[in-house]
PDB file of C-alpha atoms in Angstrom:
ATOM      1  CA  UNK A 397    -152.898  33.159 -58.575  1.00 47.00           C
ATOM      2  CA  UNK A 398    -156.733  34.113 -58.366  1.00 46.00           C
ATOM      3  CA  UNK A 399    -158.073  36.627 -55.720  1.00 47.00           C
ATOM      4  CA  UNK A 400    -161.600  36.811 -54.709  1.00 46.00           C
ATOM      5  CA  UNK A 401    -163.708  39.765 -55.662  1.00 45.00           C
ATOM      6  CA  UNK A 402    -166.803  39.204 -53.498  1.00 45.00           C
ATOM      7  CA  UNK A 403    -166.739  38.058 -49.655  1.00 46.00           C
ATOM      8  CA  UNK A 404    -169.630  36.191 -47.876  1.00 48.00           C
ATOM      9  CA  UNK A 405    -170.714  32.621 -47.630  1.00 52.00           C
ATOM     10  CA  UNK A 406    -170.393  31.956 -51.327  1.00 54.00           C
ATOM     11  CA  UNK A 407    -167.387  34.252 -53.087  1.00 50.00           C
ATOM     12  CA  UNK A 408    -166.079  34.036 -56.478  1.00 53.00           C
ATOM     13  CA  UNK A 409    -162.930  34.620 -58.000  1.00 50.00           C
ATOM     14  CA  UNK A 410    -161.262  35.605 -60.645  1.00 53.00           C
ATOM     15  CA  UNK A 411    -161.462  33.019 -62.812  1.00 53.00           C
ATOM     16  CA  UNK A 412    -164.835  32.484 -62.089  1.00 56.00           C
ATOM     17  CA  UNK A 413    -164.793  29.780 -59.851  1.00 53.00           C
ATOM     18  CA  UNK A 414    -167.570  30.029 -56.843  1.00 54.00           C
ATOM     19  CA  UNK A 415    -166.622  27.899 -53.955  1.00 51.00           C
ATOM     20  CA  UNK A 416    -168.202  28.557 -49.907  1.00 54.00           C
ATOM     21  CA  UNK A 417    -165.880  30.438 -47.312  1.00 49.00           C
ATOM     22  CA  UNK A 418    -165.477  28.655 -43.611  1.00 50.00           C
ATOM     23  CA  UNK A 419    -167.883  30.331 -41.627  1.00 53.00           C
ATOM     24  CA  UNK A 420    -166.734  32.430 -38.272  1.00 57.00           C
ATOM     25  CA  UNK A 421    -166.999  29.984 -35.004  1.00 61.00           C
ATOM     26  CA  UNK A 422    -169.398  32.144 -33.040  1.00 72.00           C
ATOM     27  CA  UNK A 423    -170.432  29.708 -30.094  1.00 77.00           C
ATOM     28  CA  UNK A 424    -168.031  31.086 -27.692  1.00 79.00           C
ATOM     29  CA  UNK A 425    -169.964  34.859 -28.136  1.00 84.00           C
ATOM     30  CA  UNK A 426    -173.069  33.410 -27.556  1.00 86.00           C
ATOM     31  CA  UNK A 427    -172.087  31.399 -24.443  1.00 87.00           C
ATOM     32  CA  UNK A 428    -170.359  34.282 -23.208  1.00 89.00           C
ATOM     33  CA  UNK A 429    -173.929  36.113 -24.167  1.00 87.00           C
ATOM     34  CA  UNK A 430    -175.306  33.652 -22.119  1.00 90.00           C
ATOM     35  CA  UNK A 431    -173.769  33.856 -19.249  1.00 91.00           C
ATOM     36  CA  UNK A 432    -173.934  37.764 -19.255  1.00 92.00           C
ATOM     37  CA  UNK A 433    -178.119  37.413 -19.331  1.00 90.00           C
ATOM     38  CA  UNK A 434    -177.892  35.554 -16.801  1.00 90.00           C
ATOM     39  CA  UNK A 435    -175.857  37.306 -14.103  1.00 92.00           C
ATOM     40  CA  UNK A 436    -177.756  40.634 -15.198  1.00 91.00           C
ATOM     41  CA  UNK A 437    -181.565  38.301 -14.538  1.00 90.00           C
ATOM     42  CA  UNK A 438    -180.695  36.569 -11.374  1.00 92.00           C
ATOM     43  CA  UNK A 439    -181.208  39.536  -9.478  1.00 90.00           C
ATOM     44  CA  UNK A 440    -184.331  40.448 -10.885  1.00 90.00           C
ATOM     45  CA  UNK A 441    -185.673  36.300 -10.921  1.00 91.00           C
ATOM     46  CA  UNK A 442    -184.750  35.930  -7.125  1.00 90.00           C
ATOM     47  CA  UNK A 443    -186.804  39.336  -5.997  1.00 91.00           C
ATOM     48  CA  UNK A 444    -189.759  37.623  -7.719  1.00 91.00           C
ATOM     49  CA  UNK A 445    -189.452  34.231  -6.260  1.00 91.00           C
ATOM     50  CA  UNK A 446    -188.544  35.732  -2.581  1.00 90.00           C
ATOM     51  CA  UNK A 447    -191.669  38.158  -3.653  1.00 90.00           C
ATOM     52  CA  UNK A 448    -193.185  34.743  -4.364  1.00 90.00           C
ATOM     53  CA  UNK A 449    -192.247  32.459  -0.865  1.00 89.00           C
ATOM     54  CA  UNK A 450    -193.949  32.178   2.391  1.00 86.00           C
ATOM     55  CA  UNK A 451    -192.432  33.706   5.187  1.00 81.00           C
ATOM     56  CA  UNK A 452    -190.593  30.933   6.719  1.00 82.00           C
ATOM     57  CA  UNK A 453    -189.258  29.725   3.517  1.00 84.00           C
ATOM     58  CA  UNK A 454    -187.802  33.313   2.955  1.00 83.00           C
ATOM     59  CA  UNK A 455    -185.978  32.875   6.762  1.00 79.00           C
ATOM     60  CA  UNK A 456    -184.849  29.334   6.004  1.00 77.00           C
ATOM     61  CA  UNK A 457    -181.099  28.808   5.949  1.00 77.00           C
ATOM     62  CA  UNK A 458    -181.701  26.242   2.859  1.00 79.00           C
ATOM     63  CA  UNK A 459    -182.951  28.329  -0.285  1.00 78.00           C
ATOM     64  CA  UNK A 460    -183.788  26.827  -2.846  1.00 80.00           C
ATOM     65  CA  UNK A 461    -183.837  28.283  -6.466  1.00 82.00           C
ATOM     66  CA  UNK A 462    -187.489  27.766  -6.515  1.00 81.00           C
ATOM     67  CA  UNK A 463    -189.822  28.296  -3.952  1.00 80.00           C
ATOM     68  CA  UNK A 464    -191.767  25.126  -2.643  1.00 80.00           C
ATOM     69  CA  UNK A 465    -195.068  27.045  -2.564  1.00 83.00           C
ATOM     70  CA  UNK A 466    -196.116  30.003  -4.260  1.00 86.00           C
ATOM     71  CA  UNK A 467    -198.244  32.724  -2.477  1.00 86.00           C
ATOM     72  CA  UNK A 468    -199.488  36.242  -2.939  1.00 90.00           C
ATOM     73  CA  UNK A 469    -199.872  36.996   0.866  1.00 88.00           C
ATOM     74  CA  UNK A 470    -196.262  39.293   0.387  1.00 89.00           C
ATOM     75  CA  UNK A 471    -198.089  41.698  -1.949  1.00 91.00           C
ATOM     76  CA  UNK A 472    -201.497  42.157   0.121  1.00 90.00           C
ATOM     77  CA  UNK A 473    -198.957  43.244   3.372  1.00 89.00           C
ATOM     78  CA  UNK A 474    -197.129  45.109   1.491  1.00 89.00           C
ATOM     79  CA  UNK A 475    -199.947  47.284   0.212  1.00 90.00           C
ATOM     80  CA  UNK A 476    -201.688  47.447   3.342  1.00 89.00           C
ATOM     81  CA  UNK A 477    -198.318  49.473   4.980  1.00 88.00           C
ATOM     82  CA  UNK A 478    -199.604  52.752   5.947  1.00 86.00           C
ATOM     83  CA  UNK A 479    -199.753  55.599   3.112  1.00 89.00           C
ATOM     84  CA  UNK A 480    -199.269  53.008   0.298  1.00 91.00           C
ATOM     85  CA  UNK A 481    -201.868  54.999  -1.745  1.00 92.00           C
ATOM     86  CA  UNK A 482    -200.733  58.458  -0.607  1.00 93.00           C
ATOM     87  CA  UNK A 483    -197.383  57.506  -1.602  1.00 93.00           C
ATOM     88  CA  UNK A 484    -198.132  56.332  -4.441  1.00 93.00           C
ATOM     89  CA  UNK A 485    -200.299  59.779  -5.608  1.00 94.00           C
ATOM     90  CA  UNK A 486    -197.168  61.439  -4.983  1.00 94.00           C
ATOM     91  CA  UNK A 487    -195.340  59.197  -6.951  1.00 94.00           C
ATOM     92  CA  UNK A 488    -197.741  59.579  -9.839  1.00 94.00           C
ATOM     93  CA  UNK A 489    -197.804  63.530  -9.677  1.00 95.00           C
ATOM     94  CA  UNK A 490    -194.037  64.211  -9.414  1.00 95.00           C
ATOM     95  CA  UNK A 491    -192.889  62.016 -11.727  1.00 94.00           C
ATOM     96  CA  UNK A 492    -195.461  62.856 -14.900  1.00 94.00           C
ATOM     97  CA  UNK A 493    -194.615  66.750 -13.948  1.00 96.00           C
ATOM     98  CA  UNK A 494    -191.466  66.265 -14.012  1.00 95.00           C
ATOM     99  CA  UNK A 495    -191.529  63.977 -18.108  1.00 94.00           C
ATOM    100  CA  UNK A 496    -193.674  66.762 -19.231  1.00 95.00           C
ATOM    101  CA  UNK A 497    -191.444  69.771 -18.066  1.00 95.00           C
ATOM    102  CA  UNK A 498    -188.239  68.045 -19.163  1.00 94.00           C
ATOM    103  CA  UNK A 499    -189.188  66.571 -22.284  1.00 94.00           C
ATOM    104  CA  UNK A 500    -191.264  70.092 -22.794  1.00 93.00           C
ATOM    105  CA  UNK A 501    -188.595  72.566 -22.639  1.00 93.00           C
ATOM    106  CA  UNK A 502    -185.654  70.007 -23.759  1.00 92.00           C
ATOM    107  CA  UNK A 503    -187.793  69.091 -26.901  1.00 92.00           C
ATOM    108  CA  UNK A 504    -187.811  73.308 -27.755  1.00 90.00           C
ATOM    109  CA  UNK A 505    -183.724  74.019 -26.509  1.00 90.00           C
ATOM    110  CA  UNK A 506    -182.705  70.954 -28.432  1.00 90.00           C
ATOM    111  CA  UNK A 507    -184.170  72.239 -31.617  1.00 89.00           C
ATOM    112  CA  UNK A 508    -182.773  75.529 -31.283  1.00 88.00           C
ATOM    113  CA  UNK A 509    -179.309  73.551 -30.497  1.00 88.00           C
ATOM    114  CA  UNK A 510    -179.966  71.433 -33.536  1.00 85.00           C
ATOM    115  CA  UNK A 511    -181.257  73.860 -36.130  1.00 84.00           C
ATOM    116  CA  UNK A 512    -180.232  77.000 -35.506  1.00 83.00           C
ATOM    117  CA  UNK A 513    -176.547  78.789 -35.095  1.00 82.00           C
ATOM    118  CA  UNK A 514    -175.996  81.403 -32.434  1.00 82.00           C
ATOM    119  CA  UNK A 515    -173.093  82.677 -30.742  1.00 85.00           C
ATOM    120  CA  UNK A 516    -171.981  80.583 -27.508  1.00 81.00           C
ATOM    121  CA  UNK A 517    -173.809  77.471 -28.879  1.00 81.00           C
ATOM    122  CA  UNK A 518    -171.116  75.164 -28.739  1.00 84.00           C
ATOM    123  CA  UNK A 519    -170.287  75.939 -25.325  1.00 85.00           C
ATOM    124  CA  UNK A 520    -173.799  75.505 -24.446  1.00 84.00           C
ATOM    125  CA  UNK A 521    -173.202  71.864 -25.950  1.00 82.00           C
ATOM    126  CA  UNK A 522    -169.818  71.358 -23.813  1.00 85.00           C
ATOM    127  CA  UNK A 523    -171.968  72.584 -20.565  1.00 85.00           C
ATOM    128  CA  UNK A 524    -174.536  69.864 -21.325  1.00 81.00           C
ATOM    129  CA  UNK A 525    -172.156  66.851 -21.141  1.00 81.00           C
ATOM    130  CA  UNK A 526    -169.845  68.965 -17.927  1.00 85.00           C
ATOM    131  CA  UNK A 527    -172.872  69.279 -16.151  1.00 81.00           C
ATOM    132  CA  UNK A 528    -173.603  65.286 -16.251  1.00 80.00           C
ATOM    133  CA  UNK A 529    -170.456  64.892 -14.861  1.00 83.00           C
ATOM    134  CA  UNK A 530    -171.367  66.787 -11.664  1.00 83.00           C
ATOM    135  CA  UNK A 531    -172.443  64.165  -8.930  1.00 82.00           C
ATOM    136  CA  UNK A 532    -176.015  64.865  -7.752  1.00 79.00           C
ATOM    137  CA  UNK A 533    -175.312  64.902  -4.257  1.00 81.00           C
ATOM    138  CA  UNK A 534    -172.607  67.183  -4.405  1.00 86.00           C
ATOM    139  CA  UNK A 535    -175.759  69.973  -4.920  1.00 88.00           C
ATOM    140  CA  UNK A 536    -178.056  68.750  -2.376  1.00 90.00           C
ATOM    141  CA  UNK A 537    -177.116  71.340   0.102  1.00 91.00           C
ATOM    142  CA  UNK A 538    -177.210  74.820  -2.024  1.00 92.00           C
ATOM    143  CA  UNK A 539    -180.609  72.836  -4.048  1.00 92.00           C
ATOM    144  CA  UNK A 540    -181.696  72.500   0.065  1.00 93.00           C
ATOM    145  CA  UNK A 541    -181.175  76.097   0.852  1.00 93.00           C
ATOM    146  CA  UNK A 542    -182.238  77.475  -2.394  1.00 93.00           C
ATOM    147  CA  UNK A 543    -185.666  75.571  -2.060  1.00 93.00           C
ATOM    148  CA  UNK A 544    -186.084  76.732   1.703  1.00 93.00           C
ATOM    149  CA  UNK A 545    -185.787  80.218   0.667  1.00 93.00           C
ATOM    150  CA  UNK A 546    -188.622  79.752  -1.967  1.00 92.00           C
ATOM    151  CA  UNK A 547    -190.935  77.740  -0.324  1.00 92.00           C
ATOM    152  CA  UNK A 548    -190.526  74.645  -1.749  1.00 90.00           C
ATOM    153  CA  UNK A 549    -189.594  72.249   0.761  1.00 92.00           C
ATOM    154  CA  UNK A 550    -192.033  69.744   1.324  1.00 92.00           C
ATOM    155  CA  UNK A 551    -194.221  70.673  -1.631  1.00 93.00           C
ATOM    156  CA  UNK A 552    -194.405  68.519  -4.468  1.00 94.00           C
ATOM    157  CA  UNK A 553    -193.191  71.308  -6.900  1.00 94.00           C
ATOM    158  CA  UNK A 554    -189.933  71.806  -5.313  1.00 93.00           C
ATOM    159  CA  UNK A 555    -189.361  68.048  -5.786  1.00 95.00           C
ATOM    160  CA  UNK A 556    -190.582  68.266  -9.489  1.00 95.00           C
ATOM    161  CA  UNK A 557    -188.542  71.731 -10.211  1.00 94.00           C
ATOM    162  CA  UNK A 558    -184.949  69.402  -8.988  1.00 94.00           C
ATOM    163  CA  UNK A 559    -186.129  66.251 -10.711  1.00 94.00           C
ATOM    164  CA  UNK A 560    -186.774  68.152 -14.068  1.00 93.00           C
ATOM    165  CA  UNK A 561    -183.769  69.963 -13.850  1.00 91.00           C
ATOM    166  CA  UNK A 562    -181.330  67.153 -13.823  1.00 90.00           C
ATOM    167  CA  UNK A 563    -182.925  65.633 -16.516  1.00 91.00           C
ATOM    168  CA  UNK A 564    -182.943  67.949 -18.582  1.00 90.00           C
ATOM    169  CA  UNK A 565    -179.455  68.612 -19.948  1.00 89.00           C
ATOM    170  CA  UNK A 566    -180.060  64.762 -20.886  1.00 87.00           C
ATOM    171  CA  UNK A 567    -182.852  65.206 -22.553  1.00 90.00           C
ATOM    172  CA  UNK A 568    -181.612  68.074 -24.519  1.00 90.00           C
ATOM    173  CA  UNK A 569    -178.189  66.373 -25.893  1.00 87.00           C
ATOM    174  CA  UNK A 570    -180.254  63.397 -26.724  1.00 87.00           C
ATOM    175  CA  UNK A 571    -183.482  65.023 -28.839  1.00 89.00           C
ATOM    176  CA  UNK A 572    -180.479  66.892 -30.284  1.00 88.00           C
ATOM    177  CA  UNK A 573    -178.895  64.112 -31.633  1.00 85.00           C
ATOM    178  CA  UNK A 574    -182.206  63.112 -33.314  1.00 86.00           C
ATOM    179  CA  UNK A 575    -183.229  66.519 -34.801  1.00 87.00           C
ATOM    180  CA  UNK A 576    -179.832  66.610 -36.460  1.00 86.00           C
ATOM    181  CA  UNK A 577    -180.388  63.271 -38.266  1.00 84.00           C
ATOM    182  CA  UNK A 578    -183.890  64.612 -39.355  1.00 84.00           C
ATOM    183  CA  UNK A 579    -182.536  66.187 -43.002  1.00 84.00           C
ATOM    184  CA  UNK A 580    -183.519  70.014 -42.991  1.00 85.00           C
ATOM    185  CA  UNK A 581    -185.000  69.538 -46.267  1.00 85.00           C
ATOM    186  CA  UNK A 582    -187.992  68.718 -44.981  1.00 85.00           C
ATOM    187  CA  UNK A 583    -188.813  71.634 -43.404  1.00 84.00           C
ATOM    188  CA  UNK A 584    -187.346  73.402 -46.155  1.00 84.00           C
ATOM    189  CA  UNK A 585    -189.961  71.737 -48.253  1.00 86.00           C
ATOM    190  CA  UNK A 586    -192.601  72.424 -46.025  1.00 84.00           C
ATOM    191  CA  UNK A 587    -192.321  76.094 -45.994  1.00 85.00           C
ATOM    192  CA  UNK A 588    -192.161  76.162 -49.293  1.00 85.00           C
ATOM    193  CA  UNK A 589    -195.608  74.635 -49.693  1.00 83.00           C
ATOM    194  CA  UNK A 590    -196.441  77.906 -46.948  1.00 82.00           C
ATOM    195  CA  UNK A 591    -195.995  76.605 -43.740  1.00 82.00           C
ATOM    196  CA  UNK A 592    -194.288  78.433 -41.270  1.00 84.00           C
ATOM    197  CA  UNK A 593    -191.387  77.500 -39.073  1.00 82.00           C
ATOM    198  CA  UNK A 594    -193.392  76.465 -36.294  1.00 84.00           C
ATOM    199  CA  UNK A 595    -195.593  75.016 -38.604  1.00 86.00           C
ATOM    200  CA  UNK A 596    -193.476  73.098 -40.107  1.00 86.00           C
ATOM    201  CA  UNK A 597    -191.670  71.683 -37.178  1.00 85.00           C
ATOM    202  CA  UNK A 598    -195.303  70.297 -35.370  1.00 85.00           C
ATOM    203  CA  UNK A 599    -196.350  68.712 -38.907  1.00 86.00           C
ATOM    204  CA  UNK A 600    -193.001  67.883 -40.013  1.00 84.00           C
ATOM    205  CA  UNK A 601    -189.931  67.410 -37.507  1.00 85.00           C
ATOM    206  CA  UNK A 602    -192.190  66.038 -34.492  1.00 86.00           C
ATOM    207  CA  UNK A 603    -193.519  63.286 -35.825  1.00 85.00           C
ATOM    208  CA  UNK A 604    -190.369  61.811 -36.941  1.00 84.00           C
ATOM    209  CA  UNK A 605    -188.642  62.857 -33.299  1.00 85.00           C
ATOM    210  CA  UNK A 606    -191.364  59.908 -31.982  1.00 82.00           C
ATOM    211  CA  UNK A 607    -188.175  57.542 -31.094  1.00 81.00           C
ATOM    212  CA  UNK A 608    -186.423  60.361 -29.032  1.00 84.00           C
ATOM    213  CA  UNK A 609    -189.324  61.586 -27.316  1.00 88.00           C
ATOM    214  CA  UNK A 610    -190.126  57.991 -26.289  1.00 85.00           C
ATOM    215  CA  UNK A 611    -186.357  57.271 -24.920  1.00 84.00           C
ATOM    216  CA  UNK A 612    -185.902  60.770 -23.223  1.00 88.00           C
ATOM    217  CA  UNK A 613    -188.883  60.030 -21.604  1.00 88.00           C
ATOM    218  CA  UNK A 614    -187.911  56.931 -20.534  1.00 87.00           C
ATOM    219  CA  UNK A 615    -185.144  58.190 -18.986  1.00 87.00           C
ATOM    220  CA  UNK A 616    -186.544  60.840 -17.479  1.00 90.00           C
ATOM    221  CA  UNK A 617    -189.554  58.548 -16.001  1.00 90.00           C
ATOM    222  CA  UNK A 618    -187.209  56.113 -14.798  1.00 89.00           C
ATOM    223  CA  UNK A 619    -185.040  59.123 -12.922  1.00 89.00           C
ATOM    224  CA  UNK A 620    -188.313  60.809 -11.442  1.00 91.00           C
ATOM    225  CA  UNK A 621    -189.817  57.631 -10.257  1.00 92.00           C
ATOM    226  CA  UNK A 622    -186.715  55.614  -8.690  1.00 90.00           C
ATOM    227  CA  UNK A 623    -185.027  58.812  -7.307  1.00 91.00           C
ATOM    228  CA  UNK A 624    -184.858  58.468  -3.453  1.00 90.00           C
ATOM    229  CA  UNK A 625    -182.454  61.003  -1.651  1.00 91.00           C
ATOM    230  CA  UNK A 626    -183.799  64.200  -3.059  1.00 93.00           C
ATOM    231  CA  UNK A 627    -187.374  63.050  -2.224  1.00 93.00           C
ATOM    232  CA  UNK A 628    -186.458  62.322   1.362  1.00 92.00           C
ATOM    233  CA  UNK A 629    -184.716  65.898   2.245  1.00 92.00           C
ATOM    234  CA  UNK A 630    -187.242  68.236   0.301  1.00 93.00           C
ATOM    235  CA  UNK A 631    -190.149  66.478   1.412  1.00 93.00           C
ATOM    236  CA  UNK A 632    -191.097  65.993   5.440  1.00 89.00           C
ATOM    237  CA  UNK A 633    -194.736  64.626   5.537  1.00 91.00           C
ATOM    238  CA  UNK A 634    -195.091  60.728   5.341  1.00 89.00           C
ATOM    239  CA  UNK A 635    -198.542  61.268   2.941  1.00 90.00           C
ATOM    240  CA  UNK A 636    -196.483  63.088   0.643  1.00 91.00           C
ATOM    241  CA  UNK A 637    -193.572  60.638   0.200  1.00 93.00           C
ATOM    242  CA  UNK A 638    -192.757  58.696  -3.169  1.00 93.00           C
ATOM    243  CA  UNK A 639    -192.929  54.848  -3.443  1.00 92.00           C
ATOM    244  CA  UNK A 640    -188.780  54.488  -3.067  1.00 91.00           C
ATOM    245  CA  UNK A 641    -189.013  56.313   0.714  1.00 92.00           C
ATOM    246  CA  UNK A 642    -192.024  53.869   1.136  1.00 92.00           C
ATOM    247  CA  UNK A 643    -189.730  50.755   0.786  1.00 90.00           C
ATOM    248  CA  UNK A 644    -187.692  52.115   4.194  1.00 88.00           C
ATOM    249  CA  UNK A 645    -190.937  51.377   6.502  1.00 87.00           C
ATOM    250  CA  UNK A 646    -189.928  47.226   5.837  1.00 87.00           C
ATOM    251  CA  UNK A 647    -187.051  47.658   7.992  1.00 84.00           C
ATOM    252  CA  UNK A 648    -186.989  48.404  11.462  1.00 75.00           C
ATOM    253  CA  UNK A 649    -185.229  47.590  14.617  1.00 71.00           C
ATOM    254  CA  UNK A 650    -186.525  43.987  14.576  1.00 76.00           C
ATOM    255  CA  UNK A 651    -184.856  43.523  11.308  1.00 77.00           C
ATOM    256  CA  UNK A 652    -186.232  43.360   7.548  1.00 83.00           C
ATOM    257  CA  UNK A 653    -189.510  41.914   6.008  1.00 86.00           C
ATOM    258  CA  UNK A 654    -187.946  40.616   2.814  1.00 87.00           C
ATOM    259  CA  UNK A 655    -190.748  39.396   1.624  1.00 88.00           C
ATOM    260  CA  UNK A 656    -193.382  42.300   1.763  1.00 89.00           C
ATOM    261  CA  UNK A 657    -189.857  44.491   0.664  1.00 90.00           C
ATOM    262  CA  UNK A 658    -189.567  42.607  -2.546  1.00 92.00           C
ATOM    263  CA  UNK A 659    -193.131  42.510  -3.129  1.00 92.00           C
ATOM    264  CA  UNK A 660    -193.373  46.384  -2.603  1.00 91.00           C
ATOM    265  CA  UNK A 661    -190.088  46.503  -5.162  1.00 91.00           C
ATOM    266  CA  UNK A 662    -191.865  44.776  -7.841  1.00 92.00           C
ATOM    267  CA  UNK A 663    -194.959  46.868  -7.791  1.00 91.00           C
ATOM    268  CA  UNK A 664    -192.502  50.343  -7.990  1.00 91.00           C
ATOM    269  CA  UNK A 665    -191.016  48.711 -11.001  1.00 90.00           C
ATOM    270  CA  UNK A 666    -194.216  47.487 -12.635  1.00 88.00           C
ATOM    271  CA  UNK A 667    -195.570  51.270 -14.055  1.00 85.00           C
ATOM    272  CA  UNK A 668    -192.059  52.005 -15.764  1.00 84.00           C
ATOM    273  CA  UNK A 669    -192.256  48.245 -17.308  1.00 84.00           C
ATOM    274  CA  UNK A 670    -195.986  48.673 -18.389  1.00 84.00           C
ATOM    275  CA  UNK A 671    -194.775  51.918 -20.173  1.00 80.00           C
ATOM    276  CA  UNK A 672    -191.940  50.738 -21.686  1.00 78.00           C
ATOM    277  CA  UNK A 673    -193.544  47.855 -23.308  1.00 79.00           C
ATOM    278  CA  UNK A 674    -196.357  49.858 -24.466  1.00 77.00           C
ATOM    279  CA  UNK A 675    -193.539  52.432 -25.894  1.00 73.00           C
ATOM    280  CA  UNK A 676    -190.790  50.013 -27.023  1.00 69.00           C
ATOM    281  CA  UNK A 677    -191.420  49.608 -30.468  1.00 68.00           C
ATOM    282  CA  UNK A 678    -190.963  53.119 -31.181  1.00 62.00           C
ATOM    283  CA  UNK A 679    -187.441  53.646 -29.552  1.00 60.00           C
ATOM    284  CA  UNK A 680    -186.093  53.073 -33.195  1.00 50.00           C
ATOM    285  CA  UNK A 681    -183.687  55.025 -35.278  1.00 46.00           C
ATOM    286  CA  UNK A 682    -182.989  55.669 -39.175  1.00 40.00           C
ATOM    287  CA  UNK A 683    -187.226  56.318 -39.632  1.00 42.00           C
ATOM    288  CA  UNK A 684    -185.766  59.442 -41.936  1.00 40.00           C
ATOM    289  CA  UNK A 685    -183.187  57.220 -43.930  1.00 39.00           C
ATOM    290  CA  UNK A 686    -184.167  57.383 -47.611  1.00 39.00           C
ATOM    291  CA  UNK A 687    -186.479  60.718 -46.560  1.00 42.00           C
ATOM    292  CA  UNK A 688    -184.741  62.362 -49.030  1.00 45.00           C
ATOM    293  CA  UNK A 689    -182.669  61.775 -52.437  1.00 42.00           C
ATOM    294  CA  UNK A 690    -179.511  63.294 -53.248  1.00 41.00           C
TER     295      UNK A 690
END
């Protein structure tokens, strides 16, 4: 009896005889594919339309899945609220801080983490992942009282100092991950040629970290800019509030402007979508595979 010695769409076997394997039925994956996108977009496709409707459309007891008219009016209220601008400054301020302060010292502790051995270093690694597991809230009172002895309630750096903080261990188990898969033999080959560590790790290792350094910034971004509760304690002054405490002035007591609120919604979300598309094509991995032989 023959046995095959090569699998795929066309195998062979033994004796030489080439004949086509059934392939795999796959259509139930992709309907199932299907119907995840789609629960996972509605959300997202009926802020824009409600975004999209006129006021009495939005109110009507009869929705439709499209809206009969289309009009703009939703965004122009919703950036003539009070403080839009201000709002958004502060927005703008604490949440690039806060990337470049992460991403800065995570980019340096991860490459110690990565490269180097020290005593104590794999409990730092443990502590990393332990202190993800610590519910944010659960430090909002000690962060509170710890800020209000510094100074640093309602000032923006307070706000940056706890935003940059929790991101960090994130950052740092993350750009870890890709400075291990960067093969040391490229620095090794660099200082060879005469450059120094440092040297070598600007011309060599951060270059290649581009992928990381794009999705830890991400990340952090995203955190900084959607965060809402820590914002609202530390800071007290309605100029110096970020866009998600913004979103509360379309409810009141006579109820909820859905419209302006979802109009106000997409324009938080457009900056981090702008970046990521600008970004996306470099949140890739394997750029070192085949870096070196052997």
């Amino acid at each position: 009896m023959s046995t095959a010695v090569k699998s795929g769409p066309a195998a062979t076997d033994s004796a030489g005889v080439t004949y086509r394997t059934p392939k795999k039925n796959r259509s139930g994956w992709n309907v199932l594919g299907i119907i995840v996108t789609v629960l996972m977009g509605f959300p997202v496709y009926w802020m824009i339309i409600t975004a999209l409707r006129p006021s009495q459309e939005i109110l009507s007891y009869h929705q439709k899945l499209y809206p009969s008219s289309v009009t703009f009016s939703q965004f122009k209220r919703a950036m003539d609220m009070p403080n839009f601008w201000d709002n958004v400054k502060s927005s703008v301020i604490i949440s690039a801080f806060s990337v470049v302060i992460a991403i800065g010292i995570g980019l340096l502790a991860a490459y110690a983490i990565g490269r180097f051995k020290f005593w104590g270093r794999r409990g730092l690694i443990i502590a990393l992942l332990v202190i993800q597991l610590i519910p944010a809230t659960s430090m909002l009172i000690p962060i509170y009282i710890q800020l209000n002895k510094m100074g640093g309630l309602n000032e923006y750096w307070g706000v940056i100092v706890v935003y940059a903080a929790s991101t960090l261990p994130f950052a740092v188990w993350m750009l870890r991950g890709f400075i291990v898969n960067i093969p040391k033999e490229l620095e090794e080959s660099a200082m060879v040629d005469g450059c120094s560590q440092m040297t070598a790790f600007r011309r060599v290792v951060l270059p290649l970290l581009a992928p990381g350094l794009v999705a830890a910034s991400i990340y952090a971004l995203m955190t900084a800019w959607n965060e809402y509760l820590f914002a609202y304690v530390i800071l007290q002054d309605n100029d110096k509030y970020t866009l998600s405490i913004w979103l509360l002035k379309f409810t009141g007591q006579r109820g909820t402007d859905y419209g302006a609120l979802m109009a106000g919604s997409i324009l938080i979300a457009l900056p981090v979508v702008i970046f990521f598309l600008f970004v996306q094509r470099k949140v890739a991995s394997g750029l070192t595979a085949g870096a070196v032989k052997g």
